[in-house]
Amino acid sequence: MKPVCSIKKSFKRSAGSFKLAKRFIPGGVNSPVRSFKAVGTTPLFISRAKGAYIHDVDGNSFIDYVMSWGPMILGHADERVEKSVVRILRQGASFGAPTGKETELARLIADIYPSIKKVRLTSSGTEAAMSAIRLARAYTGREKILKFEGCYHGHADSLLVKAGSGAATFGVPSSLGVNKTTARDTITVPFNDIERFEDAVSEERGNLACVIVEPIPANMGVVLPKPGFLERLRQITKKNGIVLIFDEVITGFRVALGGAQELYGIHPDLTILGKILGGGFPIGAFGGRTEIMELLAPDGPVYQAGTLSGNPVAVEAGIVTIRILMRNKIYDKLQHLGDVFESGLERILGRRPRGVILQRCASLFTIFFTKDKEVLNYKDALACDTDAFALFFRGMLKRGIYFAPSQFEANFISAKHSLKDIEETLEACERSLARA
Ligand SMILES: *Cc1c(COP(=O)(O)O)cnc(C)c1O
């Protein structure tokens, strides 16, 4: 079988580009995890991508499982998205005035997510999470928030406490520059620990504005909620008048069209969306119950705004992407590809001593280097062997597979990945694991 992906040359041009970038951009990158620092190497500079494949400036090709960290569920440079976006772009990139397309996207979101009655668009998930929290504080008249260790909700100050993603990768549990007083209002509890959660709620009962959670955390690597965990969060928050916020920036339109809330049948009060929602363009959204959303300016007293919010290009890319996701049996295909990968990997892992596990939901997965049977929370994730992971990552890269460059991130299968791609990936896994 001829491999789809080929590593022909060195990584010389990428190395040169990185050196130059570092002179003008802090760390040479515009988002820390891209630096490959956690895996002991330097980043690839990308020239282009198509479908499931990504190509670097040295002419190497890879099967991509980063997929821009989730948004490219249809694969890179999907022709249908591209065509619509070009058409819209010709009519003007941005107006700073309303367009009907924004209503169309809002309506689609409300149709797919029954918990969302009204929704506001932003330019990033970070902004959406930050604004949802402001809204929850205004609605309840309370100041404290509760988040789970290892969950990432963007980089707003109050959410950079025991955050996952890049913050986990670099072992900075809370960033410098975040005021102690701000951090004090953020309570953190281990994910999947309902007792600790109940204790925290009874201690802070009258002070908690909201509980924010990634229903399926993907920013400490993929972690699955224990049966009943999310249901209890819903019950307890409801009982105590606390706003429950599901951050579905990754899981929305990914684990199912209607996200984790569709899978688990739970209605949060507010939901945060992003990533797939913009079809590869910058976007975020927060929405939920009418009585909460109506507090937003200009109807209400909670200020929130954005020069490029509801940008026509991003909105169009989102609408086209979602309509394709609605029409086709894409989620069945993604599930199948994930199943094939999982059973193939189990076969490979069965022949090795313990030390590596796969955690997965549909097309979202992480390979953890752990001696434990399961990673249930941030502490478990941090106990993983990141050196073994780095060795594995570099082995995969050498074999033409572009996995997420950190133990604490998720990998994404797209609709353009083929069974042949999965087979090739499994072969590379087998070889790389033999050395890791
Ligand atoms: C990516 C992400 C965010 C932040 O979104 P940005 O668009 O990067 O600001 C928030 N929450 C979760 C769960 C994410 O994965």
GROMACS .gro file of C-alpha atoms and ligand atoms in nm:
model
  451
    1MET     CA    1   0.000   0.000   0.000
    2LYS     CA    2   0.146   0.332  -0.107
    3PRO     CA    3   0.124   0.577   0.179
    4VAL     CA    4  -0.087   0.888   0.111
    5CYS     CA    5   0.156   1.092   0.307
    6SER     CA    6   0.520   1.130   0.241
    7ILE     CA    7   0.808   1.279   0.429
    8LYS     CA    8   1.043   1.360   0.146
    9LYS     CA    9   1.264   1.627   0.276
   10SER     CA   10   1.394   1.773   0.593
   11PHE     CA   11   1.218   2.031   0.806
   12LYS     CA   12   1.473   2.298   0.712
   13ARG     CA   13   1.235   2.562   0.579
   14SER     CA   14   1.007   2.530   0.881
   15ALA     CA   15   1.309   2.569   1.108
   16GLY     CA   16   1.415   2.883   0.919
   17SER     CA   17   1.063   3.031   0.928
   18PHE     CA   18   1.042   2.964   1.301
   19LYS     CA   19   1.373   3.137   1.365
   20LEU     CA   20   1.254   3.447   1.180
   21ALA     CA   21   0.909   3.440   1.346
   22LYS     CA   22   1.070   3.438   1.690
   23ARG     CA   23   1.233   3.773   1.618
   24PHE     CA   24   0.897   3.945   1.577
   25ILE     CA   25   0.635   3.726   1.747
   26PRO     CA   26   0.666   3.613   2.112
   27GLY     CA   27   0.776   3.250   2.095
   28GLY     CA   28   0.727   3.265   1.719
   29VAL     CA   29   0.358   3.171   1.743
   30ASN     CA   30   0.021   3.338   1.794
   31SER     CA   31  -0.111   3.068   2.029
   32PRO     CA   32   0.129   2.883   2.263
   33VAL     CA   33   0.051   2.517   2.189
   34ARG     CA   34   0.151   2.567   1.824
   35SER     CA   35   0.516   2.601   1.929
   36PHE     CA   36   0.561   2.221   1.972
   37LYS     CA   37   0.753   2.311   2.287
   38ALA     CA   38   0.575   2.039   2.486
   39VAL     CA   39   0.694   1.769   2.247
   40GLY     CA   40   1.058   1.874   2.236
   41THR     CA   41   1.073   1.994   1.880
   42THR     CA   42   0.995   2.298   1.662
   43PRO     CA   43   0.672   2.367   1.474
   44LEU     CA   44   0.594   2.292   1.111
   45PHE     CA   45   0.510   2.597   0.906
   46ILE     CA   46   0.210   2.516   0.692
   47SER     CA   47   0.172   2.606   0.327
   48ARG     CA   48  -0.171   2.459   0.254
   49ALA     CA   49  -0.422   2.191   0.346
   50LYS     CA   50  -0.692   2.000   0.161
   51GLY     CA   51  -0.938   1.743   0.292
   52ALA     CA   52  -0.765   1.533   0.558
   53TYR     CA   53  -0.414   1.637   0.455
   54ILE     CA   54  -0.188   1.918   0.557
   55HIS     CA   55   0.132   2.022   0.377
   56ASP     CA   56   0.431   2.206   0.520
   57VAL     CA   57   0.670   2.454   0.359
   58ASP     CA   58   0.932   2.182   0.306
   59GLY     CA   59   0.695   1.980   0.086
   60ASN     CA   60   0.610   1.715   0.348
   61SER     CA   61   0.250   1.590   0.369
   62PHE     CA   62   0.065   1.462   0.672
   63ILE     CA   63  -0.268   1.310   0.766
   64ASP     CA   64  -0.399   1.586   0.991
   65TYR     CA   65  -0.576   1.517   1.321
   66VAL     CA   66  -0.548   1.872   1.457
   67MET     CA   67  -0.789   2.008   1.195
   68SER     CA   68  -0.731   2.362   1.322
   69TRP     CA   69  -0.818   2.231   1.673
   70GLY     CA   70  -1.161   2.116   1.572
   71PRO     CA   71  -1.333   2.356   1.333
   72MET     CA   72  -1.256   2.169   1.009
   73ILE     CA   73  -1.510   1.888   1.057
   74LEU     CA   74  -1.578   1.884   0.681
   75GLY     CA   75  -1.206   1.867   0.606
   76HIS     CA   76  -0.977   2.147   0.493
   77ALA     CA   77  -1.080   2.376   0.206
   78ASP     CA   78  -1.420   2.217   0.149
   79GLU     CA   79  -1.537   2.332  -0.198
   80ARG     CA   80  -1.892   2.409  -0.087
   81VAL     CA   81  -1.778   2.632   0.199
   82GLU     CA   82  -1.514   2.794  -0.019
   83LYS     CA   83  -1.761   2.878  -0.296
   84SER     CA   84  -2.014   3.046  -0.064
   85VAL     CA   85  -1.749   3.233   0.127
   86VAL     CA   86  -1.595   3.377  -0.191
   87ARG     CA   87  -1.940   3.486  -0.311
   88ILE     CA   88  -2.011   3.661   0.021
   89LEU     CA   89  -1.665   3.818   0.034
   90ARG     CA   90  -1.726   3.985  -0.301
   91GLN     CA   91  -2.021   4.167  -0.143
   92GLY     CA   92  -1.802   4.317   0.129
   93ALA     CA   93  -1.605   4.168   0.417
   94SER     CA   94  -1.767   4.356   0.705
   95PHE     CA   95  -2.030   4.627   0.757
   96GLY     CA   96  -2.071   4.678   1.129
   97ALA     CA   97  -2.446   4.667   1.066
   98PRO     CA   98  -2.695   4.382   1.086
   99THR     CA   99  -2.742   4.126   0.806
  100GLY     CA  100  -3.015   3.866   0.759
  101LYS     CA  101  -2.754   3.593   0.760
  102GLU     CA  102  -2.691   3.653   1.131
  103THR     CA  103  -3.057   3.579   1.202
  104GLU     CA  104  -3.035   3.272   0.981
  105LEU     CA  105  -2.741   3.136   1.183
  106ALA     CA  106  -2.905   3.226   1.516
  107ARG     CA  107  -3.221   3.047   1.406
  108LEU     CA  108  -3.025   2.737   1.300
  109ILE     CA  109  -2.857   2.730   1.640
  110ALA     CA  110  -3.190   2.764   1.820
  111ASP     CA  111  -3.341   2.484   1.607
  112ILE     CA  112  -3.054   2.246   1.680
  113TYR     CA  113  -3.009   2.339   2.050
  114PRO     CA  114  -3.350   2.342   2.222
  115SER     CA  115  -3.191   2.499   2.535
  116ILE     CA  116  -3.094   2.806   2.330
  117LYS     CA  117  -3.378   3.051   2.271
  118LYS     CA  118  -3.164   3.355   2.196
  119VAL     CA  119  -2.800   3.372   2.096
  120ARG     CA  120  -2.535   3.638   2.046
  121LEU     CA  121  -2.235   3.598   1.816
  122THR     CA  122  -1.881   3.699   1.908
  123SER     CA  123  -1.546   3.665   1.733
  124SER     CA  124  -1.401   3.395   1.959
  125GLY     CA  125  -1.489   3.136   2.220
  126THR     CA  126  -1.293   3.334   2.476
  127GLU     CA  127  -1.521   3.634   2.438
  128ALA     CA  128  -1.832   3.419   2.448
  129ALA     CA  129  -1.727   3.249   2.776
  130MET     CA  130  -1.629   3.580   2.933
  131SER     CA  131  -1.962   3.737   2.837
  132ALA     CA  132  -2.169   3.438   2.953
  133ILE     CA  133  -2.012   3.470   3.296
  134ARG     CA  134  -2.083   3.841   3.314
  135LEU     CA  135  -2.441   3.766   3.223
  136ALA     CA  136  -2.471   3.492   3.488
  137ARG     CA  137  -2.338   3.733   3.752
  138ALA     CA  138  -2.587   4.000   3.649
  139TYR     CA  139  -2.877   3.754   3.643
  140THR     CA  140  -2.809   3.609   3.987
  141GLY     CA  141  -2.661   3.916   4.155
  142ARG     CA  142  -2.383   3.688   4.284
  143GLU     CA  143  -2.008   3.715   4.227
  144LYS     CA  144  -1.838   3.375   4.247
  145ILE     CA  145  -1.807   3.117   3.972
  146LEU     CA  146  -1.723   2.748   3.982
  147LYS     CA  147  -1.517   2.570   3.719
  148PHE     CA  148  -1.357   2.228   3.698
  149GLU     CA  149  -0.982   2.169   3.711
  150GLY     CA  150  -0.837   2.111   3.367
  151CYS     CA  151  -1.134   2.256   3.179
  152TYR     CA  152  -1.046   2.539   2.944
  153HIS     CA  153  -1.288   2.819   2.864
  154GLY     CA  154  -1.062   3.061   2.680
  155HIS     CA  155  -0.820   3.302   2.841
  156ALA     CA  156  -1.035   3.557   3.027
  157ASP     CA  157  -0.880   3.636   3.368
  158SER     CA  158  -1.141   3.472   3.588
  159LEU     CA  159  -1.124   3.151   3.381
  160LEU     CA  160  -0.747   3.113   3.385
  161VAL     CA  161  -0.751   2.924   3.710
  162LYS     CA  162  -0.648   2.560   3.683
  163ALA     CA  163  -0.720   2.585   3.312
  164GLY     CA  164  -0.641   2.311   3.060
  165SER     CA  165  -0.513   2.332   2.702
  166GLY     CA  166  -0.198   2.546   2.663
  167ALA     CA  167  -0.211   2.635   3.031
  168ALA     CA  168  -0.195   2.265   3.120
  169THR     CA  169   0.070   2.199   2.860
  170PHE     CA  170   0.302   2.448   3.020
  171GLY     CA  171   0.215   2.368   3.379
  172VAL     CA  172   0.094   2.719   3.455
  173PRO     CA  173  -0.212   2.648   3.666
  174SER     CA  174  -0.297   3.013   3.676
  175SER     CA  175  -0.125   3.271   3.460
  176LEU     CA  176   0.084   3.555   3.595
  177GLY     CA  177  -0.099   3.883   3.552
  178VAL     CA  178  -0.427   3.752   3.687
  179ASN     CA  179  -0.515   3.946   4.002
  180LYS     CA  180  -0.545   3.745   4.322
  181THR     CA  181  -0.879   3.908   4.388
  182THR     CA  182  -1.007   3.790   4.050
  183ALA     CA  183  -0.879   3.437   4.102
  184ARG     CA  184  -1.037   3.430   4.449
  185ASP     CA  185  -1.382   3.452   4.295
  186THR     CA  186  -1.319   3.137   4.091
  187ILE     CA  187  -1.371   2.813   4.278
  188THR     CA  188  -1.225   2.499   4.123
  189VAL     CA  189  -1.331   2.140   4.180
  190PRO     CA  190  -1.199   1.816   4.025
  191PHE     CA  191  -1.403   1.697   3.726
  192ASN     CA  192  -1.612   1.385   3.786
  193ASP     CA  193  -1.606   1.437   4.166
  194ILE     CA  194  -1.969   1.495   4.259
  195GLU     CA  195  -1.902   1.493   4.636
  196ARG     CA  196  -1.644   1.770   4.618
  197PHE     CA  197  -1.884   1.959   4.393
  198GLU     CA  198  -2.171   1.926   4.639
  199ASP     CA  199  -1.945   2.038   4.925
  200ALA     CA  200  -1.832   2.344   4.730
  201VAL     CA  201  -2.189   2.436   4.646
  202SER     CA  202  -2.310   2.406   5.005
  203GLU     CA  203  -2.017   2.617   5.127
  204GLU     CA  204  -2.077   2.891   4.870
  205ARG     CA  205  -2.449   2.845   4.821
  206GLY     CA  206  -2.553   3.210   4.823
  207ASN     CA  207  -2.244   3.334   4.639
  208LEU     CA  208  -2.229   3.118   4.327
  209ALA     CA  209  -2.346   3.287   4.006
  210CYS     CA  210  -2.263   3.000   3.776
  211VAL     CA  211  -2.107   2.663   3.719
  212ILE     CA  212  -1.918   2.642   3.390
  213VAL     CA  213  -1.814   2.306   3.248
  214GLU     CA  214  -1.696   2.136   2.931
  215PRO     CA  215  -1.953   1.852   2.939
  216ILE     CA  216  -1.693   1.629   2.772
  217PRO     CA  217  -1.363   1.794   2.865
  218ALA     CA  218  -1.121   1.796   2.572
  219ASN     CA  219  -0.860   2.042   2.695
  220MET     CA  220  -0.684   1.808   2.938
  221GLY     CA  221  -0.706   1.542   2.671
  222VAL     CA  222  -1.047   1.383   2.619
  223VAL     CA  223  -1.214   1.290   2.950
  224LEU     CA  224  -1.558   1.135   2.969
  225PRO     CA  225  -1.811   1.230   3.237
  226LYS     CA  226  -1.898   0.946   3.475
  227PRO     CA  227  -2.257   0.823   3.438
  228GLY     CA  228  -2.486   1.063   3.623
  229PHE     CA  229  -2.224   1.336   3.676
  230LEU     CA  230  -2.372   1.591   3.434
  231GLU     CA  231  -2.725   1.507   3.547
  232ARG     CA  232  -2.628   1.585   3.909
  233LEU     CA  233  -2.471   1.915   3.804
  234ARG     CA  234  -2.803   2.005   3.642
  235GLN     CA  235  -3.009   1.904   3.947
  236ILE     CA  236  -2.791   2.078   4.203
  237THR     CA  237  -2.751   2.403   4.009
  238LYS     CA  238  -3.123   2.419   3.945
  239LYS     CA  239  -3.202   2.361   4.312
  240ASN     CA  240  -2.968   2.641   4.419
  241GLY     CA  241  -3.055   2.898   4.155
  242ILE     CA  242  -2.709   2.872   3.997
  243VAL     CA  243  -2.672   2.930   3.622
  244LEU     CA  244  -2.536   2.616   3.452
  245ILE     CA  245  -2.314   2.695   3.154
  246PHE     CA  246  -2.209   2.423   2.910
  247ASP     CA  247  -1.898   2.519   2.718
  248GLU     CA  248  -1.954   2.329   2.394
  249VAL     CA  249  -1.696   2.517   2.188
  250ILE     CA  250  -1.537   2.181   2.100
  251THR     CA  251  -1.825   1.937   2.156
  252GLY     CA  252  -2.091   2.145   1.979
  253PHE     CA  253  -2.160   2.010   1.628
  254ARG     CA  254  -1.881   1.756   1.700
  255VAL     CA  255  -1.996   1.470   1.924
  256ALA     CA  256  -2.344   1.516   1.775
  257LEU     CA  257  -2.507   1.799   1.580
  258GLY     CA  258  -2.664   1.917   1.906
  259GLY     CA  259  -2.344   1.865   2.105
  260ALA     CA  260  -2.300   1.689   2.437
  261GLN     CA  261  -2.634   1.827   2.560
  262GLU     CA  262  -2.805   1.625   2.286
  263LEU     CA  263  -2.605   1.310   2.372
  264TYR     CA  264  -2.682   1.335   2.744
  265GLY     CA  265  -3.026   1.494   2.715
  266ILE     CA  266  -2.945   1.784   2.947
  267HIS     CA  267  -3.054   2.145   2.908
  268PRO     CA  268  -2.803   2.393   3.049
  269ASP     CA  269  -2.914   2.753   3.113
  270LEU     CA  270  -2.645   2.895   2.885
  271THR     CA  271  -2.429   2.738   2.616
  272ILE     CA  272  -2.105   2.854   2.461
  273LEU     CA  273  -2.026   2.761   2.102
  274GLY     CA  274  -1.737   2.828   1.863
  275LYS     CA  275  -1.489   2.639   1.647
  276ILE     CA  276  -1.709   2.435   1.403
  277LEU     CA  277  -1.968   2.715   1.423
  278GLY     CA  278  -1.738   2.936   1.210
  279GLY     CA  279  -1.639   2.670   0.957
  280GLY     CA  280  -1.274   2.771   0.996
  281PHE     CA  281  -1.329   3.146   1.045
  282PRO     CA  282  -1.310   3.333   1.377
  283ILE     CA  283  -1.635   3.302   1.571
  284GLY     CA  284  -1.794   3.233   1.907
  285ALA     CA  285  -2.148   3.240   2.041
  286PHE     CA  286  -2.332   3.229   2.370
  287GLY     CA  287  -2.700   3.170   2.412
  288GLY     CA  288  -2.968   3.017   2.627
  289ARG     CA  289  -3.279   3.106   2.824
  290THR     CA  290  -3.465   3.416   2.710
  291GLU     CA  291  -3.491   3.574   3.056
  292ILE     CA  292  -3.112   3.561   3.093
  293MET     CA  293  -3.022   3.664   2.737
  294GLU     CA  294  -3.259   3.963   2.753
  295LEU     CA  295  -3.034   4.122   3.013
  296LEU     CA  296  -2.784   4.195   2.736
  297ALA     CA  297  -2.746   4.546   2.596
  298PRO     CA  298  -2.925   4.708   2.417
  299ASP     CA  299  -3.229   4.541   2.582
  300GLY     CA  300  -3.075   4.519   2.927
  301PRO     CA  301  -2.800   4.648   3.152
  302VAL     CA  302  -2.522   4.397   3.072
  303TYR     CA  303  -2.273   4.540   2.824
  304GLN     CA  304  -2.121   4.326   2.552
  305ALA     CA  305  -2.011   4.421   2.201
  306GLY     CA  306  -1.775   4.347   1.912
  307THR     CA  307  -1.663   4.532   1.598
  308LEU     CA  308  -1.646   4.213   1.392
  309SER     CA  309  -1.915   4.016   1.579
  310GLY     CA  310  -2.142   3.840   1.332
  311ASN     CA  311  -1.887   3.892   1.057
  312PRO     CA  312  -2.054   3.802   0.724
  313VAL     CA  313  -1.774   3.571   0.607
  314ALA     CA  314  -1.758   3.371   0.932
  315VAL     CA  315  -2.138   3.358   0.953
  316GLU     CA  316  -2.168   3.230   0.596
  317ALA     CA  317  -1.900   2.964   0.651
  318GLY     CA  318  -2.088   2.856   0.965
  319ILE     CA  319  -2.427   2.838   0.794
  320VAL     CA  320  -2.293   2.633   0.501
  321THR     CA  321  -2.102   2.399   0.734
  322ILE     CA  322  -2.402   2.339   0.960
  323ARG     CA  323  -2.640   2.283   0.668
  324ILE     CA  324  -2.404   2.019   0.527
  325LEU     CA  325  -2.379   1.857   0.871
  326MET     CA  326  -2.761   1.850   0.892
  327ARG     CA  327  -2.819   1.695   0.550
  328ASN     CA  328  -2.567   1.418   0.536
  329LYS     CA  329  -2.493   1.112   0.743
  330ILE     CA  330  -2.164   1.264   0.851
  331TYR     CA  331  -2.198   1.171   1.218
  332ASP     CA  332  -2.248   0.803   1.128
  333LYS     CA  333  -1.935   0.814   0.917
  334LEU     CA  334  -1.734   0.989   1.189
  335GLN     CA  335  -1.853   0.735   1.446
  336HIS     CA  336  -1.753   0.449   1.215
  337LEU     CA  337  -1.406   0.590   1.149
  338GLY     CA  338  -1.361   0.638   1.524
  339ASP     CA  339  -1.475   0.280   1.590
  340VAL     CA  340  -1.228   0.141   1.335
  341PHE     CA  341  -0.946   0.346   1.485
  342GLU     CA  342  -1.038   0.237   1.837
  343SER     CA  343  -1.058  -0.136   1.759
  344GLY     CA  344  -0.734  -0.119   1.560
  345LEU     CA  345  -0.556   0.057   1.842
  346GLU     CA  346  -0.695  -0.188   2.100
  347ARG     CA  347  -0.545  -0.468   1.893
  348ILE     CA  348  -0.206  -0.297   1.893
  349LEU     CA  349  -0.223  -0.208   2.263
  350GLY     CA  350  -0.328  -0.562   2.353
  351ARG     CA  351   0.014  -0.683   2.248
  352ARG     CA  352   0.198  -0.439   2.477
  353PRO     CA  353   0.245  -0.409   2.849
  354ARG     CA  354  -0.002  -0.161   3.002
  355GLY     CA  355   0.081   0.207   2.985
  356VAL     CA  356  -0.121   0.352   2.698
  357ILE     CA  357  -0.498   0.402   2.672
  358LEU     CA  358  -0.739   0.560   2.428
  359GLN     CA  359  -1.019   0.789   2.547
  360ARG     CA  360  -1.271   0.882   2.285
  361CYS     CA  361  -1.615   1.018   2.210
  362ALA     CA  362  -1.719   0.978   1.846
  363SER     CA  363  -1.455   1.158   1.636
  364LEU     CA  364  -1.278   1.316   1.934
  365PHE     CA  365  -0.992   1.125   2.099
  366THR     CA  366  -0.673   1.134   2.306
  367ILE     CA  367  -0.409   0.865   2.349
  368PHE     CA  368  -0.295   0.888   2.712
  369PHE     CA  369   0.039   0.755   2.834
  370THR     CA  370  -0.078   0.637   3.174
  371LYS     CA  371  -0.053   0.321   3.381
  372ASP     CA  372  -0.407   0.377   3.504
  373LYS     CA  373  -0.714   0.226   3.350
  374GLU     CA  374  -0.881   0.560   3.296
  375VAL     CA  375  -0.812   0.935   3.308
  376LEU     CA  376  -1.105   1.083   3.499
  377ASN     CA  377  -0.975   1.427   3.594
  378TYR     CA  378  -0.694   1.680   3.569
  379LYS     CA  379  -0.481   1.509   3.834
  380ASP     CA  380  -0.492   1.182   3.640
  381ALA     CA  381  -0.403   1.368   3.319
  382LEU     CA  382  -0.108   1.547   3.481
  383ALA     CA  383   0.025   1.210   3.603
  384CYS     CA  384   0.071   1.095   3.242
  385ASP     CA  385   0.419   1.033   3.103
  386THR     CA  386   0.465   1.340   2.884
  387ASP     CA  387   0.816   1.229   2.776
  388ALA     CA  388   0.675   0.904   2.638
  389PHE     CA  389   0.401   1.105   2.469
  390ALA     CA  390   0.659   1.341   2.312
  391LEU     CA  391   0.856   1.045   2.175
  392PHE     CA  392   0.537   0.896   2.034
  393PHE     CA  393   0.432   1.229   1.881
  394ARG     CA  394   0.767   1.273   1.705
  395GLY     CA  395   0.752   0.914   1.580
  396MET     CA  396   0.407   0.978   1.433
  397LEU     CA  397   0.520   1.303   1.269
  398LYS     CA  398   0.814   1.124   1.108
  399ARG     CA  399   0.566   0.874   0.966
  400GLY     CA  400   0.341   1.141   0.820
  401ILE     CA  401   0.079   1.172   1.093
  402TYR     CA  402   0.009   1.514   1.242
  403PHE     CA  403  -0.137   1.456   1.589
  404ALA     CA  404  -0.204   1.730   1.846
  405PRO     CA  405   0.138   1.831   1.984
  406SER     CA  406   0.052   1.787   2.352
  407GLN     CA  407  -0.067   1.511   2.585
  408PHE     CA  408  -0.338   1.749   2.706
  409GLU     CA  409  -0.521   1.806   2.379
  410ALA     CA  410  -0.777   1.626   2.165
  411ASN     CA  411  -0.740   1.486   1.814
  412PHE     CA  412  -1.014   1.526   1.555
  413ILE     CA  413  -1.131   1.299   1.274
  414SER     CA  414  -1.300   1.481   0.985
  415ALA     CA  415  -1.555   1.376   0.725
  416LYS     CA  416  -1.273   1.368   0.469
  417HIS     CA  417  -1.063   1.108   0.651
  418SER     CA  418  -1.088   0.773   0.474
  419LEU     CA  419  -1.058   0.418   0.604
  420LYS     CA  420  -0.723   0.405   0.426
  421ASP     CA  421  -0.608   0.711   0.625
  422ILE     CA  422  -0.713   0.540   0.947
  423GLU     CA  423  -0.526   0.222   0.851
  424GLU     CA  424  -0.215   0.419   0.770
  425THR     CA  425  -0.246   0.601   1.102
  426LEU     CA  426  -0.276   0.269   1.288
  427GLU     CA  427   0.034   0.137   1.115
  428ALA     CA  428   0.225   0.447   1.223
  429CYS     CA  429   0.088   0.405   1.577
  430GLU     CA  430   0.214   0.049   1.592
  431ARG     CA  431   0.565   0.147   1.483
  432SER     CA  432   0.582   0.461   1.701
  433LEU     CA  433   0.448   0.280   2.008
  434ALA     CA  434   0.709   0.009   1.968
  435ARG     CA  435   0.966   0.279   2.046
  436ALA     CA  436   0.777   0.497   2.293
  437LIG     C1  437  -1.110   2.665   2.207
  437LIG     C2  438  -1.194   2.672   2.326
  437LIG     C3  439  -1.234   2.795   2.382
  437LIG     C4  440  -1.181   2.926   2.335
  437LIG     O1  441  -1.218   2.956   2.204
  437LIG     P1  442  -1.126   3.060   2.122
  437LIG     O2  443  -1.203   3.080   1.995
  437LIG     O3  444  -0.994   2.993   2.105
  437LIG     O4  445  -1.116   3.183   2.203
  437LIG     C5  446  -1.324   2.793   2.487
  437LIG     N1  447  -1.371   2.677   2.536
  437LIG     C6  448  -1.333   2.558   2.487
  437LIG     C7  449  -1.392   2.433   2.544
  437LIG     C8  450  -1.241   2.551   2.382
  437LIG     O5  451  -1.201   2.432   2.338
   0.00000   0.00000   0.00000
